[in-house]
Amino acid sequence: MTPKGQPALLLIDIQKGMDDIAYWGGHRNNPEAEKNAARLLQFWREHALPVFHVRHNSTNPESRLAKGKPGNEIKDIVRPLESETVIEKSVNSAFIGTELQPRLDKLSIKKLVITGLTTNHCVSTTTRMAGNLGYETYLVSDATATFDRLGMDGKKYSAEIMHATELASLEGEFARVLTTEQLLQLLK
C-alpha cells in the first residue's frame, strides 16, 4: 500500500525503441539519463514511494514504439515491478486519455518528479500539464534526454541545444529543474 500524499516518480517513455538513435535523429545527449532515472527509482522503491511508469504506444505502425514491437518494451534498467503502475498513452502527455490524474488524486499526490525521454516531447508536454494542473513539479535534468532535430528550414539543432532550451523554458514556469543529486539531497 502506497502512503497518501507522497511525491510520485514518473518515468516517461524509457523504452527500448529509444535506443535506435539513427531513427530518432542521429545523436542523443545525456547518455547517463537512464542510469540517473534508475537511481531515483531505487530511492523511490527503498522508501516505498509511489512510482508510475509511462509507456508510449505510437499510433504509427512503423514507429519503434508501436505496441507489439520489441521497442515498445520498457528498458530493463527501469523495468516495472508487478506492484508498480504502468500508464499507457498514445499522445505526448501522460495526462491525456489515461488514468494518471485520477490515480494521483486517489493517492492525494500533489508533488511529481519527472524523468524520461524525450525532453522536448513527452517529458515537456507532461511537465507543462502537471504545472498547469497545479502539481508541485520537479523535472530532473540529467534523468532526461533528447535527440537532434531538424527545423522547418532544414537546419539541424543539436540534442544538447534542444535539451537546454527546453529545460530553460520549463524552469520556474512549469517546474523546478534539478539534477539527480540535487533532488536526492532535497529528499533527504
PDB file of C-alpha atoms in Angstrom:
ATOM      1  CA  MET A   1       0.000   0.000   0.000  1.00  0.00           C
ATOM      2  CA  THR A   2       1.395   3.392  -1.039  1.00  0.00           C
ATOM      3  CA  PRO A   3       1.267   6.161   1.567  1.00  0.00           C
ATOM      4  CA  LYS A   4      -1.035   9.015   0.553  1.00  0.00           C
ATOM      5  CA  GLY A   5       0.391  12.432  -0.229  1.00  0.00           C
ATOM      6  CA  GLN A   6       3.916  11.253  -1.001  1.00  0.00           C
ATOM      7  CA  PRO A   7       5.842  12.577  -4.047  1.00  0.00           C
ATOM      8  CA  ALA A   8       5.351  10.385  -7.095  1.00  0.00           C
ATOM      9  CA  LEU A   9       8.074   9.473  -9.576  1.00  0.00           C
ATOM     10  CA  LEU A  10       7.083   9.465 -13.253  1.00  0.00           C
ATOM     11  CA  LEU A  11       9.376   7.574 -15.640  1.00  0.00           C
ATOM     12  CA  ILE A  12       8.242   8.623 -19.100  1.00  0.00           C
ATOM     13  CA  ASP A  13       8.855   6.548 -22.237  1.00  0.00           C
ATOM     14  CA  ILE A  14      12.112   4.917 -21.147  1.00  0.00           C
ATOM     15  CA  GLN A  15      11.560   2.286 -23.819  1.00  0.00           C
ATOM     16  CA  LYS A  16      13.846   0.016 -25.818  1.00  0.00           C
ATOM     17  CA  GLY A  17      12.882   1.651 -29.114  1.00  0.00           C
ATOM     18  CA  MET A  18      14.636   4.835 -27.968  1.00  0.00           C
ATOM     19  CA  ASP A  19      17.962   3.011 -28.401  1.00  0.00           C
ATOM     20  CA  ASP A  20      17.659   3.348 -32.205  1.00  0.00           C
ATOM     21  CA  ILE A  21      19.444   6.695 -32.248  1.00  0.00           C
ATOM     22  CA  ALA A  22      19.582   6.922 -36.056  1.00  0.00           C
ATOM     23  CA  TYR A  23      15.798   6.604 -36.238  1.00  0.00           C
ATOM     24  CA  TRP A  24      15.254   9.448 -33.763  1.00  0.00           C
ATOM     25  CA  GLY A  25      17.744  11.975 -35.136  1.00  0.00           C
ATOM     26  CA  GLY A  26      21.273  10.585 -35.286  1.00  0.00           C
ATOM     27  CA  HIS A  27      22.625  11.886 -31.983  1.00  0.00           C
ATOM     28  CA  ARG A  28      21.415  11.889 -28.389  1.00  0.00           C
ATOM     29  CA  ASN A  29      22.543  13.931 -25.417  1.00  0.00           C
ATOM     30  CA  ASN A  30      22.851  12.833 -21.811  1.00  0.00           C
ATOM     31  CA  PRO A  31      23.806   9.145 -22.172  1.00  0.00           C
ATOM     32  CA  GLU A  32      23.515   8.703 -18.376  1.00  0.00           C
ATOM     33  CA  ALA A  33      19.817   9.637 -18.273  1.00  0.00           C
ATOM     34  CA  GLU A  34      18.570   6.080 -17.771  1.00  0.00           C
ATOM     35  CA  LYS A  35      21.147   5.397 -15.048  1.00  0.00           C
ATOM     36  CA  ASN A  36      20.043   8.519 -13.205  1.00  0.00           C
ATOM     37  CA  ALA A  37      16.380   7.578 -13.593  1.00  0.00           C
ATOM     38  CA  ALA A  38      17.268   4.132 -12.201  1.00  0.00           C
ATOM     39  CA  ARG A  39      18.980   5.771  -9.193  1.00  0.00           C
ATOM     40  CA  LEU A  40      15.803   7.690  -8.477  1.00  0.00           C
ATOM     41  CA  LEU A  41      13.676   4.598  -8.994  1.00  0.00           C
ATOM     42  CA  GLN A  42      15.833   2.716  -6.491  1.00  0.00           C
ATOM     43  CA  PHE A  43      15.371   5.529  -3.942  1.00  0.00           C
ATOM     44  CA  TRP A  44      11.602   5.522  -4.505  1.00  0.00           C
ATOM     45  CA  ARG A  45      11.438   1.753  -4.075  1.00  0.00           C
ATOM     46  CA  GLU A  46      13.592   1.791  -0.929  1.00  0.00           C
ATOM     47  CA  HIS A  47      11.278   4.396   0.610  1.00  0.00           C
ATOM     48  CA  ALA A  48       8.021   2.807  -0.618  1.00  0.00           C
ATOM     49  CA  LEU A  49       7.086   5.947  -2.553  1.00  0.00           C
ATOM     50  CA  PRO A  50       4.635   5.901  -5.477  1.00  0.00           C
ATOM     51  CA  VAL A  51       6.055   5.093  -8.923  1.00  0.00           C
ATOM     52  CA  PHE A  52       4.342   5.497 -12.283  1.00  0.00           C
ATOM     53  CA  HIS A  53       5.935   4.143 -15.445  1.00  0.00           C
ATOM     54  CA  VAL A  54       4.614   5.718 -18.633  1.00  0.00           C
ATOM     55  CA  ARG A  55       4.755   3.787 -21.901  1.00  0.00           C
ATOM     56  CA  HIS A  56       4.171   5.410 -25.280  1.00  0.00           C
ATOM     57  CA  ASN A  57       2.146   3.294 -27.706  1.00  0.00           C
ATOM     58  CA  SER A  58       2.716   5.032 -31.013  1.00  0.00           C
ATOM     59  CA  THR A  59      -0.203   5.070 -33.441  1.00  0.00           C
ATOM     60  CA  ASN A  60       2.337   4.947 -36.298  1.00  0.00           C
ATOM     61  CA  PRO A  61       2.750   1.227 -37.097  1.00  0.00           C
ATOM     62  CA  GLU A  62       6.301   1.907 -38.359  1.00  0.00           C
ATOM     63  CA  SER A  63       7.403   3.568 -35.127  1.00  0.00           C
ATOM     64  CA  ARG A  64       9.912   1.860 -32.859  1.00  0.00           C
ATOM     65  CA  LEU A  65       7.369   2.479 -30.071  1.00  0.00           C
ATOM     66  CA  ALA A  66       4.358   0.865 -31.759  1.00  0.00           C
ATOM     67  CA  LYS A  67       2.503  -1.536 -29.491  1.00  0.00           C
ATOM     68  CA  GLY A  68       3.586  -5.131 -30.087  1.00  0.00           C
ATOM     69  CA  LYS A  69       7.062  -4.193 -31.347  1.00  0.00           C
ATOM     70  CA  PRO A  70      10.129  -5.040 -29.216  1.00  0.00           C
ATOM     71  CA  GLY A  71      10.931  -1.319 -28.950  1.00  0.00           C
ATOM     72  CA  ASN A  72       7.679  -0.726 -27.086  1.00  0.00           C
ATOM     73  CA  GLU A  73       9.028  -2.535 -24.013  1.00  0.00           C
ATOM     74  CA  ILE A  74      10.272  -0.513 -21.059  1.00  0.00           C
ATOM     75  CA  LYS A  75      14.052  -0.737 -20.721  1.00  0.00           C
ATOM     76  CA  ASP A  76      15.409  -3.318 -18.302  1.00  0.00           C
ATOM     77  CA  ILE A  77      17.256  -0.689 -16.240  1.00  0.00           C
ATOM     78  CA  VAL A  78      13.880   0.687 -15.039  1.00  0.00           C
ATOM     79  CA  ARG A  79      11.682  -2.364 -15.625  1.00  0.00           C
ATOM     80  CA  PRO A  80       8.467  -2.017 -13.625  1.00  0.00           C
ATOM     81  CA  LEU A  81       7.792  -4.311 -10.716  1.00  0.00           C
ATOM     82  CA  GLU A  82       4.420  -6.062 -10.724  1.00  0.00           C
ATOM     83  CA  SER A  83       3.264  -3.753  -7.945  1.00  0.00           C
ATOM     84  CA  GLU A  84       4.128  -0.588  -9.924  1.00  0.00           C
ATOM     85  CA  THR A  85       1.629   1.185 -12.135  1.00  0.00           C
ATOM     86  CA  VAL A  86       2.201   1.394 -15.894  1.00  0.00           C
ATOM     87  CA  ILE A  87       0.285   4.167 -17.645  1.00  0.00           C
ATOM     88  CA  GLU A  88      -0.134   3.667 -21.388  1.00  0.00           C
ATOM     89  CA  LYS A  89      -0.560   6.651 -23.680  1.00  0.00           C
ATOM     90  CA  SER A  90      -0.653   7.384 -27.400  1.00  0.00           C
ATOM     91  CA  VAL A  91      -0.109  11.160 -27.285  1.00  0.00           C
ATOM     92  CA  ASN A  92       2.649  13.342 -25.848  1.00  0.00           C
ATOM     93  CA  SER A  93       1.021  13.966 -22.462  1.00  0.00           C
ATOM     94  CA  ALA A  94       0.807  11.281 -19.808  1.00  0.00           C
ATOM     95  CA  PHE A  95      -2.378  13.025 -18.615  1.00  0.00           C
ATOM     96  CA  ILE A  96      -4.442  12.901 -21.819  1.00  0.00           C
ATOM     97  CA  GLY A  97      -6.577   9.814 -22.321  1.00  0.00           C
ATOM     98  CA  THR A  98      -5.036   7.997 -19.335  1.00  0.00           C
ATOM     99  CA  GLU A  99      -5.790   7.193 -15.715  1.00  0.00           C
ATOM    100  CA  LEU A 100      -2.764   9.132 -14.425  1.00  0.00           C
ATOM    101  CA  GLN A 101      -4.564  12.095 -12.856  1.00  0.00           C
ATOM    102  CA  PRO A 102      -7.336  10.037 -11.189  1.00  0.00           C
ATOM    103  CA  ARG A 103      -4.696   7.675  -9.757  1.00  0.00           C
ATOM    104  CA  LEU A 104      -2.655  10.611  -8.428  1.00  0.00           C
ATOM    105  CA  ASP A 105      -5.779  12.173  -6.946  1.00  0.00           C
ATOM    106  CA  LYS A 106      -6.788   8.894  -5.280  1.00  0.00           C
ATOM    107  CA  LEU A 107      -3.403   8.865  -3.512  1.00  0.00           C
ATOM    108  CA  SER A 108      -3.622  12.607  -2.668  1.00  0.00           C
ATOM    109  CA  ILE A 109      -0.383  13.183  -4.588  1.00  0.00           C
ATOM    110  CA  LYS A 110       0.474  16.844  -5.096  1.00  0.00           C
ATOM    111  CA  LYS A 111       4.214  16.529  -5.916  1.00  0.00           C
ATOM    112  CA  LEU A 112       5.578  14.962  -9.104  1.00  0.00           C
ATOM    113  CA  VAL A 113       9.162  14.160 -10.039  1.00  0.00           C
ATOM    114  CA  ILE A 114       9.528  13.692 -13.787  1.00  0.00           C
ATOM    115  CA  THR A 115      12.215  11.780 -15.693  1.00  0.00           C
ATOM    116  CA  GLY A 116      12.337  10.174 -19.114  1.00  0.00           C
ATOM    117  CA  LEU A 117      12.518  10.546 -22.857  1.00  0.00           C
ATOM    118  CA  THR A 118      12.426  12.848 -24.705  1.00  0.00           C
ATOM    119  CA  THR A 119      12.946  16.206 -23.071  1.00  0.00           C
ATOM    120  CA  ASN A 120      11.288  18.273 -25.794  1.00  0.00           C
ATOM    121  CA  HIS A 121       8.355  15.956 -26.467  1.00  0.00           C
ATOM    122  CA  CYS A 122       6.548  13.797 -23.916  1.00  0.00           C
ATOM    123  CA  VAL A 123       8.607  14.947 -20.928  1.00  0.00           C
ATOM    124  CA  SER A 124       7.956  18.612 -21.714  1.00  0.00           C
ATOM    125  CA  THR A 125       4.274  18.136 -22.519  1.00  0.00           C
ATOM    126  CA  THR A 126       3.657  16.143 -19.342  1.00  0.00           C
ATOM    127  CA  THR A 127       5.643  18.654 -17.264  1.00  0.00           C
ATOM    128  CA  ARG A 128       3.700  21.592 -18.684  1.00  0.00           C
ATOM    129  CA  MET A 129       0.385  19.890 -17.983  1.00  0.00           C
ATOM    130  CA  ALA A 130       1.482  18.894 -14.475  1.00  0.00           C
ATOM    131  CA  GLY A 131       2.326  22.523 -13.721  1.00  0.00           C
ATOM    132  CA  ASN A 132      -0.943  23.740 -15.219  1.00  0.00           C
ATOM    133  CA  LEU A 133      -2.915  21.165 -13.221  1.00  0.00           C
ATOM    134  CA  GLY A 134      -1.411  22.533 -10.020  1.00  0.00           C
ATOM    135  CA  TYR A 135       1.103  19.833  -9.134  1.00  0.00           C
ATOM    136  CA  GLU A 136       4.349  20.860  -7.463  1.00  0.00           C
ATOM    137  CA  THR A 137       6.544  19.584 -10.268  1.00  0.00           C
ATOM    138  CA  TYR A 138      10.234  18.720 -10.341  1.00  0.00           C
ATOM    139  CA  LEU A 139      11.976  17.872 -13.605  1.00  0.00           C
ATOM    140  CA  VAL A 140      15.271  16.001 -13.325  1.00  0.00           C
ATOM    141  CA  SER A 141      17.619  17.456 -15.940  1.00  0.00           C
ATOM    142  CA  ASP A 142      20.159  14.628 -16.024  1.00  0.00           C
ATOM    143  CA  ALA A 143      17.481  11.907 -15.968  1.00  0.00           C
ATOM    144  CA  THR A 144      16.036  13.182 -19.243  1.00  0.00           C
ATOM    145  CA  ALA A 145      17.469  13.275 -22.751  1.00  0.00           C
ATOM    146  CA  THR A 146      16.607  14.041 -26.349  1.00  0.00           C
ATOM    147  CA  PHE A 147      17.858  13.767 -29.912  1.00  0.00           C
ATOM    148  CA  ASP A 148      18.998  16.108 -32.677  1.00  0.00           C
ATOM    149  CA  ARG A 149      16.104  17.763 -34.517  1.00  0.00           C
ATOM    150  CA  LEU A 150      15.698  19.341 -37.933  1.00  0.00           C
ATOM    151  CA  GLY A 151      13.992  22.717 -38.005  1.00  0.00           C
ATOM    152  CA  MET A 152      11.414  23.721 -40.585  1.00  0.00           C
ATOM    153  CA  ASP A 153      14.216  25.339 -42.612  1.00  0.00           C
ATOM    154  CA  GLY A 154      16.222  22.100 -42.615  1.00  0.00           C
ATOM    155  CA  LYS A 155      18.717  23.431 -40.070  1.00  0.00           C
ATOM    156  CA  LYS A 156      19.960  20.825 -37.600  1.00  0.00           C
ATOM    157  CA  TYR A 157      19.619  21.613 -33.899  1.00  0.00           C
ATOM    158  CA  SER A 158      21.777  19.539 -31.593  1.00  0.00           C
ATOM    159  CA  ALA A 159      20.309  17.398 -28.853  1.00  0.00           C
ATOM    160  CA  GLU A 160      22.257  19.477 -26.344  1.00  0.00           C
ATOM    161  CA  ILE A 161      20.635  22.711 -27.591  1.00  0.00           C
ATOM    162  CA  MET A 162      17.168  21.123 -27.722  1.00  0.00           C
ATOM    163  CA  HIS A 163      17.582  19.789 -24.166  1.00  0.00           C
ATOM    164  CA  ALA A 164      18.963  23.028 -22.710  1.00  0.00           C
ATOM    165  CA  THR A 165      16.365  25.305 -24.299  1.00  0.00           C
ATOM    166  CA  GLU A 166      13.508  23.052 -23.233  1.00  0.00           C
ATOM    167  CA  LEU A 167      14.762  22.950 -19.637  1.00  0.00           C
ATOM    168  CA  ALA A 168      15.146  26.756 -19.699  1.00  0.00           C
ATOM    169  CA  SER A 169      11.557  27.093 -20.965  1.00  0.00           C
ATOM    170  CA  LEU A 170      10.192  24.879 -18.174  1.00  0.00           C
ATOM    171  CA  GLU A 171      12.288  26.172 -15.254  1.00  0.00           C
ATOM    172  CA  GLY A 172      10.316  28.373 -12.902  1.00  0.00           C
ATOM    173  CA  GLU A 173       7.273  28.453 -15.161  1.00  0.00           C
ATOM    174  CA  PHE A 174       6.065  24.857 -15.041  1.00  0.00           C
ATOM    175  CA  ALA A 175       8.580  23.090 -12.808  1.00  0.00           C
ATOM    176  CA  ARG A 176      11.693  23.326 -10.733  1.00  0.00           C
ATOM    177  CA  VAL A 177      14.559  21.821 -12.729  1.00  0.00           C
ATOM    178  CA  LEU A 178      17.120  19.895 -10.666  1.00  0.00           C
ATOM    179  CA  THR A 179      19.837  17.313 -11.177  1.00  0.00           C
ATOM    180  CA  THR A 180      19.511  13.818  -9.723  1.00  0.00           C
ATOM    181  CA  GLU A 181      21.948  14.679  -6.935  1.00  0.00           C
ATOM    182  CA  GLN A 182      20.160  17.934  -6.086  1.00  0.00           C
ATOM    183  CA  LEU A 183      16.830  16.120  -5.891  1.00  0.00           C
ATOM    184  CA  LEU A 184      18.186  13.322  -3.702  1.00  0.00           C
ATOM    185  CA  GLN A 185      19.706  15.907  -1.343  1.00  0.00           C
ATOM    186  CA  LEU A 186      16.377  17.736  -1.196  1.00  0.00           C
ATOM    187  CA  LEU A 187      14.558  14.482  -0.348  1.00  0.00           C
ATOM    188  CA  LYS A 188      16.981  13.569   2.432  1.00  0.00           C
TER     189      LYS A 188
END
